[in-house]
Short mmCIF file of C-alpha atoms in Angstrom, two decimals:
data_model
loop_
_atom_site.label_atom_id
_atom_site.label_comp_id
_atom_site.label_asym_id
_atom_site.label_seq_id
_atom_site.Cartn_x
_atom_site.Cartn_y
_atom_site.Cartn_z
CA UNK A 1 -42.34 14.10 -6.75
CA UNK A 2 -39.01 13.77 -8.28
CA UNK A 3 -37.89 17.33 -7.20
CA UNK A 4 -38.47 17.27 -3.48
CA UNK A 5 -36.09 14.48 -2.38
CA UNK A 6 -32.93 15.10 -0.43
CA UNK A 7 -31.09 13.31 -3.15
CA UNK A 8 -32.52 13.53 -6.55
CA UNK A 9 -31.18 11.44 -9.44
CA UNK A 10 -32.02 12.47 -12.98
CA UNK A 11 -31.31 10.20 -16.13
CA UNK A 12 -28.17 8.69 -14.67
CA UNK A 13 -26.13 6.41 -16.97
CA UNK A 14 -22.96 4.79 -15.82
CA UNK A 15 -20.65 2.92 -18.17
CA UNK A 16 -17.65 0.81 -17.27
CA UNK A 17 -15.68 0.76 -20.57
CA UNK A 18 -18.30 -0.67 -22.99
CA UNK A 19 -20.49 -2.09 -20.29
CA UNK A 20 -23.66 -0.01 -19.70
CA UNK A 21 -23.87 -0.51 -15.86
CA UNK A 22 -26.78 1.89 -15.10
CA UNK A 23 -29.51 2.66 -17.56
CA UNK A 24 -31.28 6.00 -17.43
CA UNK A 25 -32.04 5.90 -13.72
CA UNK A 26 -34.14 8.63 -12.26
CA UNK A 27 -35.41 8.67 -8.68
CA UNK A 28 -35.85 10.87 -5.59
CA UNK A 29 -34.56 9.46 -2.32
CA UNK A 30 -36.93 10.47 0.50
CA UNK A 31 -35.47 12.55 3.36
CA UNK A 32 -34.87 11.10 6.85
CA UNK A 33 -36.00 7.59 5.86
CA UNK A 34 -34.39 4.23 5.16
CA UNK A 35 -34.27 3.59 1.39
CA UNK A 36 -33.35 -0.04 0.53
CA UNK A 37 -32.02 -0.79 -3.00
CA UNK A 38 -32.62 -4.43 -3.64
CA UNK A 39 -32.08 -6.70 -6.66
CA UNK A 40 -30.12 -9.66 -7.94
CA UNK A 41 -26.21 -9.41 -7.86
CA UNK A 42 -24.81 -7.47 -10.80
CA UNK A 43 -27.98 -5.23 -11.20
CA UNK A 44 -26.11 -2.04 -10.45
CA UNK A 45 -27.12 -1.55 -6.76
CA UNK A 46 -23.50 -0.82 -5.66
CA UNK A 47 -22.85 1.30 -8.72
CA UNK A 48 -25.93 3.48 -7.98
CA UNK A 49 -24.77 3.75 -4.35
CA UNK A 50 -21.22 4.79 -5.22
CA UNK A 51 -22.40 7.21 -7.85
CA UNK A 52 -24.01 9.19 -5.09
CA UNK A 53 -20.73 10.23 -3.49
CA UNK A 54 -18.72 10.03 -6.76
CA UNK A 55 -16.61 6.98 -5.56
CA UNK A 56 -17.22 5.66 -9.02
CA UNK A 57 -14.45 8.18 -10.09
CA UNK A 58 -11.96 5.85 -8.55
CA UNK A 59 -12.59 3.09 -11.06
CA UNK A 60 -10.80 2.71 -14.42
CA UNK A 61 -12.66 3.64 -17.57
CA UNK A 62 -15.71 4.86 -15.94
CA UNK A 63 -17.95 7.38 -17.75
CA UNK A 64 -21.32 8.76 -16.62
CA UNK A 65 -24.05 11.19 -17.72
CA UNK A 66 -27.06 12.64 -15.94
CA UNK A 67 -27.46 14.57 -12.82
CA UNK A 68 -27.45 13.76 -9.11
CA UNK A 69 -28.67 16.59 -6.98
CA UNK A 70 -27.69 16.79 -3.28
CA UNK A 71 -29.23 19.66 -1.56
CA UNK A 72 -29.72 21.25 -4.92
CA UNK A 73 -26.16 20.95 -5.91
CA UNK A 74 -25.24 18.62 -8.91
CA UNK A 75 -22.75 15.99 -7.76
CA UNK A 76 -21.93 15.01 -11.24
CA UNK A 77 -21.06 18.51 -12.36
CA UNK A 78 -17.20 18.38 -13.20
CA UNK A 79 -16.94 21.84 -11.47
CA UNK A 80 -18.31 20.69 -8.20
CA UNK A 81 -16.00 20.38 -5.16
CA UNK A 82 -16.24 16.60 -4.78
CA UNK A 83 -14.26 16.52 -1.51
CA UNK A 84 -16.75 18.74 0.25
CA UNK A 85 -19.79 16.88 -1.07
CA UNK A 86 -18.42 13.48 -0.11
CA UNK A 87 -18.21 14.52 3.56
CA UNK A 88 -22.09 14.81 3.43
CA UNK A 89 -22.23 11.09 2.75
CA UNK A 90 -21.07 8.59 5.42
CA UNK A 91 -20.17 5.23 3.89
CA UNK A 92 -20.40 1.67 5.38
CA UNK A 93 -19.03 -1.25 3.26
CA UNK A 94 -19.64 -4.87 3.20
CA UNK A 95 -16.61 -5.56 5.40
CA UNK A 96 -15.37 -3.26 8.01
CA UNK A 97 -12.30 -1.45 6.78
CA UNK A 98 -10.61 0.05 9.81
CA UNK A 99 -7.92 2.50 8.97
CA UNK A 100 -4.44 1.32 9.87
CA UNK A 101 -4.30 3.18 13.11
CA UNK A 102 -5.67 3.18 16.52
CA UNK A 103 -9.27 3.13 17.68
CA UNK A 104 -9.01 6.72 18.65
CA UNK A 105 -7.38 7.85 15.50
CA UNK A 106 -9.99 6.04 13.35
CA UNK A 107 -12.73 8.27 14.74
CA UNK A 108 -10.56 11.22 14.85
CA UNK A 109 -9.35 10.88 11.25
CA UNK A 110 -12.36 12.73 9.67
CA UNK A 111 -12.47 15.49 12.23
CA UNK A 112 -8.74 16.03 11.99
CA UNK A 113 -8.88 16.27 8.19
CA UNK A 114 -11.53 18.90 8.48
CA UNK A 115 -9.44 21.01 10.76
CA UNK A 116 -10.09 20.01 14.28
CA UNK A 117 -6.67 20.02 16.01
CA UNK A 118 -7.32 20.40 19.69
CA UNK A 119 -6.81 17.23 21.72
CA UNK A 120 -9.65 17.95 24.06
CA UNK A 121 -12.24 18.49 21.34
CA UNK A 122 -11.11 15.36 19.57
CA UNK A 123 -11.42 13.34 22.72
CA UNK A 124 -15.01 14.64 23.17
CA UNK A 125 -15.83 13.75 19.62
CA UNK A 126 -14.41 10.15 19.92
CA UNK A 127 -16.24 9.44 23.15
CA UNK A 128 -19.50 10.91 21.79
CA UNK A 129 -19.56 8.83 18.65
CA UNK A 130 -18.23 5.67 20.35
CA UNK A 131 -21.23 5.97 22.77
CA UNK A 132 -23.48 6.56 19.85
CA UNK A 133 -22.73 3.14 18.40
CA UNK A 134 -22.59 1.47 21.82
CA UNK A 135 -19.01 0.68 21.52
CA UNK A 136 -17.62 2.90 24.23
CA UNK A 137 -17.87 0.59 27.17
CA UNK A 138 -16.07 -2.17 25.18
CA UNK A 139 -13.05 -0.02 24.00
CA UNK A 140 -12.77 2.88 26.50
CA UNK A 141 -9.67 1.28 27.99
CA UNK A 142 -7.80 0.64 24.88
CA UNK A 143 -8.46 3.57 22.67
CA UNK A 144 -4.83 3.49 21.60
CA UNK A 145 -4.65 -0.03 20.41
CA UNK A 146 -4.83 -0.82 16.77
CA UNK A 147 -8.46 -0.90 15.38
CA UNK A 148 -7.75 -4.21 13.77
CA UNK A 149 -7.57 -5.87 17.25
CA UNK A 150 -11.37 -5.55 17.47
CA UNK A 151 -13.83 -8.27 16.39
CA UNK A 152 -15.44 -7.89 13.01
CA UNK A 153 -18.69 -6.74 14.59
CA UNK A 154 -16.97 -4.23 16.79
CA UNK A 155 -14.91 -3.05 13.78
CA UNK A 156 -18.18 -2.45 11.81
CA UNK A 157 -19.66 -0.37 14.71
CA UNK A 158 -16.37 1.60 14.69
CA UNK A 159 -16.67 2.20 11.00
CA UNK A 160 -20.12 3.42 11.46
CA UNK A 161 -18.94 5.75 14.27
CA UNK A 162 -16.10 7.01 12.06
CA UNK A 163 -18.53 7.90 9.33
CA UNK A 164 -20.86 9.69 11.75
CA UNK A 165 -18.09 11.66 13.24
CA UNK A 166 -17.80 13.90 10.06
CA UNK A 167 -21.56 14.85 10.60
CA UNK A 168 -22.85 13.53 7.28
CA UNK A 169 -26.46 14.07 6.23
CA UNK A 170 -26.78 10.85 4.43
CA UNK A 171 -25.44 7.27 5.26
CA UNK A 172 -24.67 5.04 2.25
CA UNK A 173 -24.42 1.35 3.13
CA UNK A 174 -23.45 -1.36 0.85
CA UNK A 175 -24.56 -4.58 2.42
CA UNK A 176 -23.23 -3.53 5.80
CA UNK A 177 -24.21 -6.78 7.62
CA UNK A 178 -23.14 -9.37 5.14
CA UNK A 179 -19.88 -10.25 6.90
CA UNK A 180 -21.40 -9.91 10.43
CA UNK A 181 -22.74 -12.58 12.73
CA UNK A 182 -26.45 -12.39 13.62
CA UNK A 183 -25.99 -10.45 16.88
CA UNK A 184 -23.61 -7.95 15.38
CA UNK A 185 -26.08 -7.53 12.53
CA UNK A 186 -28.90 -6.86 14.87
CA UNK A 187 -26.80 -4.20 16.73
CA UNK A 188 -26.31 -2.43 13.30
CA UNK A 189 -29.93 -2.85 12.19
CA UNK A 190 -31.27 -1.43 15.47
CA UNK A 191 -28.84 1.42 15.11
CA UNK A 192 -30.24 2.28 11.66
CA UNK A 193 -33.68 2.57 12.86
CA UNK A 194 -32.44 5.15 15.63
CA UNK A 195 -30.35 6.96 13.06
CA UNK A 196 -33.13 7.49 10.59
CA UNK A 197 -34.47 10.27 12.69
CA UNK A 198 -31.38 12.34 11.89
CA UNK A 199 -30.11 10.80 8.73
CA UNK A 200 -31.17 9.78 5.36
CA UNK A 201 -30.05 6.16 5.00
CA UNK A 202 -29.51 4.42 1.76
CA UNK A 203 -29.01 0.60 2.20
CA UNK A 204 -28.00 -1.71 -0.53
CA UNK A 205 -28.96 -5.20 0.58
CA UNK A 206 -29.55 -8.72 -0.70
CA UNK A 207 -31.29 -9.85 2.34
CA UNK A 208 -35.00 -9.36 1.59
CA UNK A 209 -35.78 -9.88 5.31
CA UNK A 210 -33.53 -6.92 6.23
CA UNK A 211 -35.13 -4.67 3.62
CA UNK A 212 -38.61 -5.59 4.90
CA UNK A 213 -37.63 -5.09 8.49
CA UNK A 214 -35.79 -1.75 7.97
CA UNK A 215 -36.88 0.03 4.87
CA UNK A 216 -39.48 2.79 4.44
CA UNK A 217 -38.92 3.08 0.73
CA UNK A 218 -37.67 0.34 -1.69
CA UNK A 219 -36.01 0.49 -5.07
CA UNK A 220 -35.81 -2.61 -7.13
CA UNK A 221 -33.25 -2.75 -9.83
CA UNK A 222 -32.54 -5.35 -12.54
CA UNK A 223 -29.70 -5.50 -14.89
CA UNK A 224 -28.80 -1.86 -14.55
CA UNK A 225 -32.42 -0.54 -14.87
CA UNK A 226 -34.70 0.78 -12.27
CA UNK A 227 -37.67 -1.54 -12.47
CA UNK A 228 -39.89 -0.31 -9.59
CA UNK A 229 -39.77 1.84 -6.51
CA UNK A 230 -42.24 2.77 -3.87
CA UNK A 231 -42.95 2.76 -0.26
CA UNK A 232 -41.93 -0.53 1.36
CA UNK A 233 -45.30 -1.72 2.20
CA UNK A 234 -46.66 -1.18 -1.20
CA UNK A 235 -43.75 -2.63 -2.99
CA UNK A 236 -43.63 -5.81 -0.98
CA UNK A 237 -47.28 -6.42 -0.70
CA UNK A 238 -48.40 -5.31 -4.12
CA UNK A 239 -45.53 -5.21 -6.48
CA UNK A 240 -46.64 -3.99 -9.93
CA UNK A 241 -43.95 -5.41 -12.17
CA UNK A 242 -43.50 -9.03 -13.06
CA UNK A 243 -39.83 -8.96 -12.17
CA UNK A 244 -40.39 -7.49 -8.82
CA UNK A 245 -42.97 -10.07 -7.99
CA UNK A 246 -40.55 -12.75 -9.13
CA UNK A 247 -37.78 -11.47 -7.02
CA UNK A 248 -39.77 -11.06 -3.89
CA UNK A 249 -41.25 -14.42 -4.20
CA UNK A 250 -37.68 -15.78 -4.62
CA UNK A 251 -38.14 -17.13 -8.08
CA UNK A 252 -34.69 -15.71 -8.84
CA UNK A 253 -32.16 -14.19 -6.72
CA UNK B 1 1.28 -48.89 -15.75
CA UNK B 2 -0.02 -47.41 -12.53
CA UNK B 3 3.07 -48.41 -10.62
CA UNK B 4 5.40 -46.72 -13.16
CA UNK B 5 3.37 -43.50 -12.94
CA UNK B 6 3.63 -43.58 -9.13
CA UNK B 7 7.29 -44.04 -9.21
CA UNK B 8 7.70 -41.17 -11.64
CA UNK B 9 5.59 -39.05 -9.47
CA UNK B 10 7.77 -39.80 -6.44
CA UNK B 11 10.89 -39.46 -8.36
CA UNK B 12 10.18 -35.95 -9.86
CA UNK B 13 9.25 -34.69 -6.38
CA UNK B 14 12.43 -35.88 -4.99
CA UNK B 15 14.50 -34.38 -7.80
CA UNK B 16 12.76 -30.99 -7.34
CA UNK B 17 13.19 -31.22 -3.67
CA UNK B 18 16.94 -31.97 -3.95
CA UNK B 19 17.46 -29.00 -6.38
CA UNK B 20 15.64 -26.64 -4.18
CA UNK B 21 17.51 -27.71 -1.08
CA UNK B 22 20.90 -27.66 -2.78
CA UNK B 23 20.42 -23.97 -3.68
CA UNK B 24 19.91 -23.14 0.06
CA UNK B 25 22.95 -25.43 0.89
CA UNK B 26 25.04 -23.38 -1.64
CA UNK B 27 24.68 -20.33 0.72
CA UNK B 28 25.84 -22.39 3.75
CA UNK B 29 28.61 -24.03 1.96
CA UNK B 30 29.68 -20.64 0.67
CA UNK B 31 29.62 -19.27 4.24
CA UNK B 32 31.64 -22.23 5.63
CA UNK B 33 34.17 -22.05 2.91
CA UNK B 34 34.86 -18.34 3.40
CA UNK B 35 35.06 -18.88 7.05
CA UNK B 36 37.64 -21.63 6.73
CA UNK B 37 39.66 -19.75 4.23
CA UNK B 38 39.67 -16.58 6.24
CA UNK B 39 40.66 -18.35 9.43
CA UNK B 40 44.35 -17.96 8.77
CA UNK B 41 44.20 -14.17 8.97
CA UNK B 42 43.06 -14.40 12.68
CA UNK B 43 46.45 -16.19 13.55
CA UNK B 44 48.21 -12.85 13.32
CA UNK B 45 45.50 -10.25 13.36
CA UNK B 46 42.54 -9.69 15.81
CA UNK B 47 39.06 -9.02 14.49
CA UNK B 48 39.51 -5.52 16.09
CA UNK B 49 42.57 -4.59 14.21
CA UNK B 50 41.13 -6.01 10.93
CA UNK B 51 37.89 -3.98 11.03
CA UNK B 52 39.31 -0.76 12.71
CA UNK B 53 42.92 -0.72 11.44
CA UNK B 54 43.74 2.09 8.99
CA UNK B 55 46.64 0.33 7.28
CA UNK B 56 46.25 -1.90 4.20
CA UNK B 57 49.72 -3.04 3.46
CA UNK B 58 49.65 -6.71 2.47
CA UNK B 59 53.41 -6.82 1.98
CA UNK B 60 53.95 -5.66 5.49
CA UNK B 61 51.24 -8.10 6.74
CA UNK B 62 48.88 -5.35 7.74
CA UNK B 63 45.27 -5.71 6.68
CA UNK B 64 43.27 -2.89 8.25
CA UNK B 65 39.89 -2.36 6.62
CA UNK B 66 38.86 0.76 8.18
CA UNK B 67 38.98 3.00 5.13
CA UNK B 68 37.23 0.32 2.95
CA UNK B 69 34.43 -0.08 5.44
CA UNK B 70 34.07 3.55 5.83
CA UNK B 71 33.89 3.98 2.00
CA UNK B 72 31.38 1.28 1.74
CA UNK B 73 29.23 2.86 4.28
CA UNK B 74 29.44 6.34 2.83
CA UNK B 75 28.67 5.21 -0.72
CA UNK B 76 25.75 3.02 0.62
CA UNK B 77 24.14 5.57 2.72
CA UNK B 78 24.52 8.50 0.38
CA UNK B 79 23.07 6.44 -2.57
CA UNK B 80 20.14 5.36 -0.44
CA UNK B 81 19.59 8.99 0.64
CA UNK B 82 19.37 9.97 -3.08
CA UNK B 83 17.37 6.78 -4.25
CA UNK B 84 14.80 6.16 -1.48
CA UNK B 85 12.88 9.52 -1.59
CA UNK B 86 12.83 9.53 -5.43
CA UNK B 87 11.85 5.79 -5.61
CA UNK B 88 9.20 6.22 -3.01
CA UNK B 89 7.70 9.37 -4.62
CA UNK B 90 7.96 7.69 -8.05
CA UNK B 91 6.12 4.64 -6.98
CA UNK B 92 3.29 6.76 -5.33
CA UNK B 93 2.87 8.54 -8.51
CA UNK B 94 2.84 5.46 -10.64
CA UNK B 95 0.58 3.39 -8.40
CA UNK B 96 -1.86 6.19 -7.20
CA UNK B 97 -1.96 8.95 -9.66
CA UNK B 98 -0.64 8.01 -13.07
CA UNK B 99 -3.08 6.81 -15.81
CA UNK B 100 -2.97 3.12 -16.34
CA UNK B 101 -1.13 3.33 -19.67
CA UNK B 102 1.64 5.51 -18.34
CA UNK B 103 1.95 3.31 -15.17
CA UNK B 104 2.14 -0.04 -17.18
CA UNK B 105 4.84 1.56 -19.59
CA UNK B 106 6.91 3.11 -16.74
CA UNK B 107 6.86 -0.16 -14.79
CA UNK B 108 8.34 -2.09 -17.68
CA UNK B 109 10.88 0.61 -18.24
CA UNK B 110 11.95 0.40 -14.58
CA UNK B 111 12.33 -3.30 -15.00
CA UNK B 112 14.60 -2.74 -17.87
CA UNK B 113 16.64 -0.39 -15.60
CA UNK B 114 16.95 -3.18 -13.04
CA UNK B 115 18.35 -5.54 -15.68
CA UNK B 116 21.06 -3.38 -17.23
CA UNK B 117 24.60 -4.85 -16.52
CA UNK B 118 26.47 -2.87 -13.78
CA UNK B 119 29.36 -2.35 -16.10
CA UNK B 120 27.14 -0.31 -18.44
CA UNK B 121 26.15 1.85 -15.50
CA UNK B 122 29.76 2.23 -14.74
CA UNK B 123 30.64 3.41 -18.31
CA UNK B 124 27.75 5.82 -18.21
CA UNK B 125 29.04 7.05 -14.87
CA UNK B 126 32.54 7.57 -16.34
CA UNK B 127 31.16 9.40 -19.39
CA UNK B 128 28.43 11.51 -17.77
CA UNK B 129 28.50 11.67 -13.99
CA UNK B 130 32.21 11.91 -13.42
CA UNK B 131 32.68 15.01 -15.49
CA UNK B 132 29.49 16.61 -14.19
CA UNK B 133 30.68 16.05 -10.68
CA UNK B 134 33.99 17.64 -11.51
CA UNK B 135 32.27 20.50 -13.20
CA UNK B 136 29.99 21.02 -10.25
CA UNK B 137 32.82 20.99 -7.74
CA UNK B 138 34.85 23.42 -9.79
CA UNK B 139 31.94 25.83 -10.34
CA UNK B 140 30.33 25.91 -6.95
CA UNK B 141 33.44 25.25 -4.61
CA UNK B 142 36.28 26.00 -6.83
CA UNK B 143 37.73 22.49 -6.33
CA UNK B 144 39.99 21.08 -9.08
CA UNK B 145 39.26 17.27 -8.88
CA UNK B 146 39.03 14.52 -11.35
CA UNK B 147 35.29 13.81 -10.53
CA UNK B 148 36.17 10.22 -9.55
CA UNK B 149 34.62 10.46 -6.09
CA UNK B 150 32.14 9.48 -3.38
CA UNK B 151 29.34 11.54 -4.95
CA UNK B 152 29.79 10.03 -8.35
CA UNK B 153 29.77 6.55 -7.05
CA UNK B 154 26.56 7.38 -5.05
CA UNK B 155 24.75 8.91 -7.96
CA UNK B 156 25.48 5.99 -10.22
CA UNK B 157 24.50 3.55 -7.38
CA UNK B 158 21.34 5.36 -6.61
CA UNK B 159 20.25 4.88 -10.16
CA UNK B 160 20.95 1.36 -9.91
CA UNK B 161 18.92 0.79 -6.67
CA UNK B 162 16.14 3.09 -7.68
CA UNK B 163 14.25 0.20 -9.58
CA UNK B 164 14.54 -2.15 -6.60
CA UNK B 165 12.86 0.23 -4.32
CA UNK B 166 10.35 1.54 -6.74
CA UNK B 167 9.24 -2.07 -7.82
CA UNK B 168 8.69 -3.30 -4.25
CA UNK B 169 6.88 -0.03 -3.14
CA UNK B 170 4.56 -0.12 -6.18
CA UNK B 171 3.73 -3.71 -5.48
CA UNK B 172 2.98 -2.80 -1.78
CA UNK B 173 0.86 0.17 -2.68
CA UNK B 174 -1.22 -1.96 -5.14
CA UNK B 175 -1.72 -4.50 -2.29
CA UNK B 176 -3.57 -1.85 -0.19
CA UNK B 177 -7.35 -2.68 -0.65
CA UNK B 178 -9.28 -0.12 -2.72
CA UNK B 179 -11.96 -0.04 -0.11
CA UNK B 180 -9.65 1.56 2.43
CA UNK B 181 -9.13 4.54 -0.10
CA UNK B 182 -12.81 4.67 -0.59
CA UNK B 183 -13.39 5.02 3.19
CA UNK B 184 -10.88 7.70 3.39
CA UNK B 185 -12.51 9.63 0.44
CA UNK B 186 -15.94 9.24 1.85
CA UNK B 187 -14.72 11.01 5.02
CA UNK B 188 -13.87 13.96 2.94
CA UNK B 189 -10.11 13.35 2.59
CA UNK B 190 -8.33 14.48 -0.50
CA UNK B 191 -6.28 12.16 -2.54
CA UNK B 192 -2.97 13.30 -1.08
CA UNK B 193 -4.37 13.05 2.52
CA UNK B 194 -5.42 9.51 1.67
CA UNK B 195 -1.94 8.59 0.24
CA UNK B 196 -0.20 10.18 3.29
CA UNK B 197 -2.34 8.95 6.11
CA UNK B 198 -3.83 5.69 4.90
CA UNK B 199 -1.82 4.13 2.01
CA UNK B 200 1.69 4.97 3.18
CA UNK B 201 0.81 4.24 6.89
CA UNK B 202 -0.49 0.94 5.95
CA UNK B 203 2.72 -0.14 4.01
CA UNK B 204 5.18 1.69 6.21
CA UNK B 205 7.04 -1.20 7.44
CA UNK B 206 7.33 -2.46 3.84
CA UNK B 207 8.84 0.78 2.73
CA UNK B 208 11.55 0.30 5.26
CA UNK B 209 12.07 -3.25 3.98
CA UNK B 210 12.39 -1.96 0.46
CA UNK B 211 15.01 0.52 1.59
CA UNK B 212 16.94 -2.23 3.33
CA UNK B 213 16.83 -4.27 0.25
CA UNK B 214 18.23 -1.29 -1.68
CA UNK B 215 20.96 -0.99 1.00
CA UNK B 216 22.06 -4.59 0.71
CA UNK B 217 22.34 -4.12 -3.09
CA UNK B 218 24.29 -0.99 -2.75
CA UNK B 219 26.46 -2.57 -0.12
CA UNK B 220 27.71 -5.28 -2.44
CA UNK B 221 27.66 -3.49 -5.76
CA UNK B 222 31.11 -3.70 -7.33
CA UNK B 223 31.70 -2.96 -10.91
CA UNK B 224 30.01 0.30 -11.42
CA UNK B 225 31.25 1.70 -8.16
CA UNK B 226 34.86 0.81 -8.74
CA UNK B 227 34.80 2.49 -12.06
CA UNK B 228 33.72 5.87 -10.66
CA UNK B 229 34.71 5.95 -6.96
CA UNK B 230 38.40 6.78 -7.49
CA UNK B 231 39.56 3.80 -5.18
CA UNK B 232 41.72 5.63 -2.78
CA UNK B 233 41.89 4.18 0.72
CA UNK B 234 41.54 7.27 2.84
CA UNK B 235 38.84 8.84 4.79
CA UNK B 236 36.87 11.17 2.55
CA UNK B 237 36.62 14.80 3.82
CA UNK B 238 33.72 15.63 1.57
CA UNK B 239 31.54 14.10 -1.07
CA UNK B 240 34.09 15.09 -3.83
CA UNK B 241 36.88 12.94 -2.36
CA UNK B 242 37.48 9.49 -3.70
CA UNK B 243 36.57 6.43 -1.82
CA UNK B 244 37.45 2.67 -1.87
CA UNK B 245 34.81 0.18 -1.14
CA UNK B 246 35.15 -3.37 0.24
CA UNK B 247 33.72 -4.94 -3.02
CA UNK B 248 36.08 -2.93 -5.12
CA UNK B 249 38.99 -4.06 -2.99
CA UNK B 250 38.18 -7.66 -3.58
CA UNK B 251 37.82 -7.24 -7.34
CA UNK B 252 41.00 -5.27 -7.63
CA UNK B 253 43.23 -7.61 -5.55
CA UNK B 254 41.98 -11.04 -6.49
CA UNK B 255 44.66 -11.60 -9.16
CA UNK B 256 47.78 -10.77 -7.32
CA UNK B 257 46.92 -12.18 -3.91
CA UNK B 258 48.48 -15.64 -4.21
CA UNK B 259 52.10 -14.75 -3.98
CA UNK B 260 51.82 -12.83 -0.66
CA UNK B 261 51.26 -14.71 2.72
CA UNK B 262 47.96 -14.07 4.25
CA UNK B 263 46.81 -11.89 1.43
CA UNK B 264 44.21 -14.51 0.15
CA UNK B 265 42.99 -15.04 3.57
CA UNK B 266 42.41 -11.37 4.16
CA UNK B 267 40.47 -10.97 0.92
CA UNK B 268 38.38 -14.08 1.87
CA UNK B 269 37.61 -12.29 5.10
CA UNK B 270 36.37 -9.24 3.23
CA UNK B 271 34.11 -11.39 1.31
CA UNK B 272 32.88 -12.96 4.33
CA UNK B 273 31.99 -9.67 5.88
CA UNK B 274 30.14 -8.65 2.62
CA UNK B 275 28.24 -12.03 2.46
CA UNK B 276 27.08 -11.92 6.14
CA UNK B 277 26.08 -8.25 5.85
CA UNK B 278 24.10 -8.75 2.66
CA UNK B 279 22.42 -11.90 3.89
CA UNK B 280 21.47 -10.27 7.17
CA UNK B 281 19.99 -7.19 5.47
CA UNK B 282 18.09 -9.34 2.98
CA UNK B 283 16.64 -11.57 5.53
CA UNK B 284 15.37 -8.83 7.67
CA UNK B 285 13.76 -7.10 4.75
CA UNK B 286 12.19 -10.38 3.41
CA UNK B 287 10.80 -11.19 6.86
CA UNK B 288 9.13 -7.81 7.05
CA UNK B 289 7.63 -7.98 3.54
CA UNK B 290 6.40 -11.44 4.02
CA UNK B 291 4.70 -10.56 7.30
CA UNK B 292 2.84 -7.76 5.56
CA UNK B 293 1.74 -9.81 2.70
CA UNK B 294 0.49 -12.51 5.12
CA UNK B 295 -1.26 -10.52 7.77
CA UNK B 296 -2.06 -7.31 6.16
CA UNK B 297 -0.71 -4.60 8.51
CA UNK B 298 -2.00 -3.95 11.99
#
């Protein structure tokens, strides 16, 4: 089963200096599903997520071994063109990080980088993706004001739209609702359920409720090791490993 | 026991407060003193004739500062034009690209640069830059000059303000959250695109502020400039001509001014002009930087 996933990870080890952050992780992420990565803080959830688009490269003293196949291409191969592969992965972080520019330019940033110059085409893209995240009506009259003027919830939807505008295949989310109010969180969660028809979504979360609600497939990690993974129903109702049982029951968080 | 501790606490607070306030007062006292001292010059000269007059003849009672102001402006702007691009590019390299070890080492070297006495820069200018400029002028343009010139002063000065600009810009770049870069990378941007469109854009006002701080340092710098600028009060026709700056004027005339009427008042006025300009530049720059650090950038 390990070979047919959209993203297939084989024997991934990541080290921060002397710290062994991910220990021999192998997994296949199912295509066009929401996969939740759960586990207590410091278990390597974010590291696993950021390995998938090589953002771990940006940290100091990082070293990794193993393979991550995306559409059959090994992301971790030093020869690979990272820039081009990263584009396949949308990224949504814990807090919204709008780029220091207008709402319009935030969405247009990705397409512009990839060579779309025509104003008309860009306008269409911006409108399309703002509608996609249900932000269009709220911002259509102030597309040129700075993105930082929006509320946090709006900013996070803007960030989602910005990620979608480069037409990724995968959306990587690192606790994307942790800084949002309940209503904005719901907006995003509902959006994910719609989006999984077209995208593979990988969601790091520490909110079990969210994982239960959204995930089709769940990965449980503990201290850098992959403890258990499986379809959501199976993992939540009948966990095999003692650690998973403990975590799901809330014995430790 | 308790009472004594309480009194000590209050007392120490008061002392610290007084010291802090007196430093601020110093600036104001300085300003008032210079204003009062330079008042006399206005009895016989208008502000207009002082700032725009081309004649500096203390014996004849003429105190036109035109060429000195022009010299100062030329030196300041030329040195900024040399230092700003270098400083900005250097800080981008050190903060974004360089391996950590190199960046830490370079930063401490740059700090040392900032602390070298200006007379040392002056001597270095006299020994290295002045002959080099003379050589270039002769080779490229066939000019026979001493090398004591606007260009020499600007080169020496640009090396002195380079650390100021570089230090501030490095600090600003490091202030940009890492996540913002991650976002840009994840959209498929290259490192340079990220630096250009996101990092620089985020700190743009701060870069302007760093340049203004560099300007204000260049504006008031005396010793090194005086040693290599040639000190001739005339309008330079090209960068190989000598210039005379306001700060050099003060330094060169301070000893002899007592015997001639109004001379001291004129020199005080020059100091006042320098003080006001530098304080103004600095305040603007500090306000901009403070705003960035406080609010992030919109």
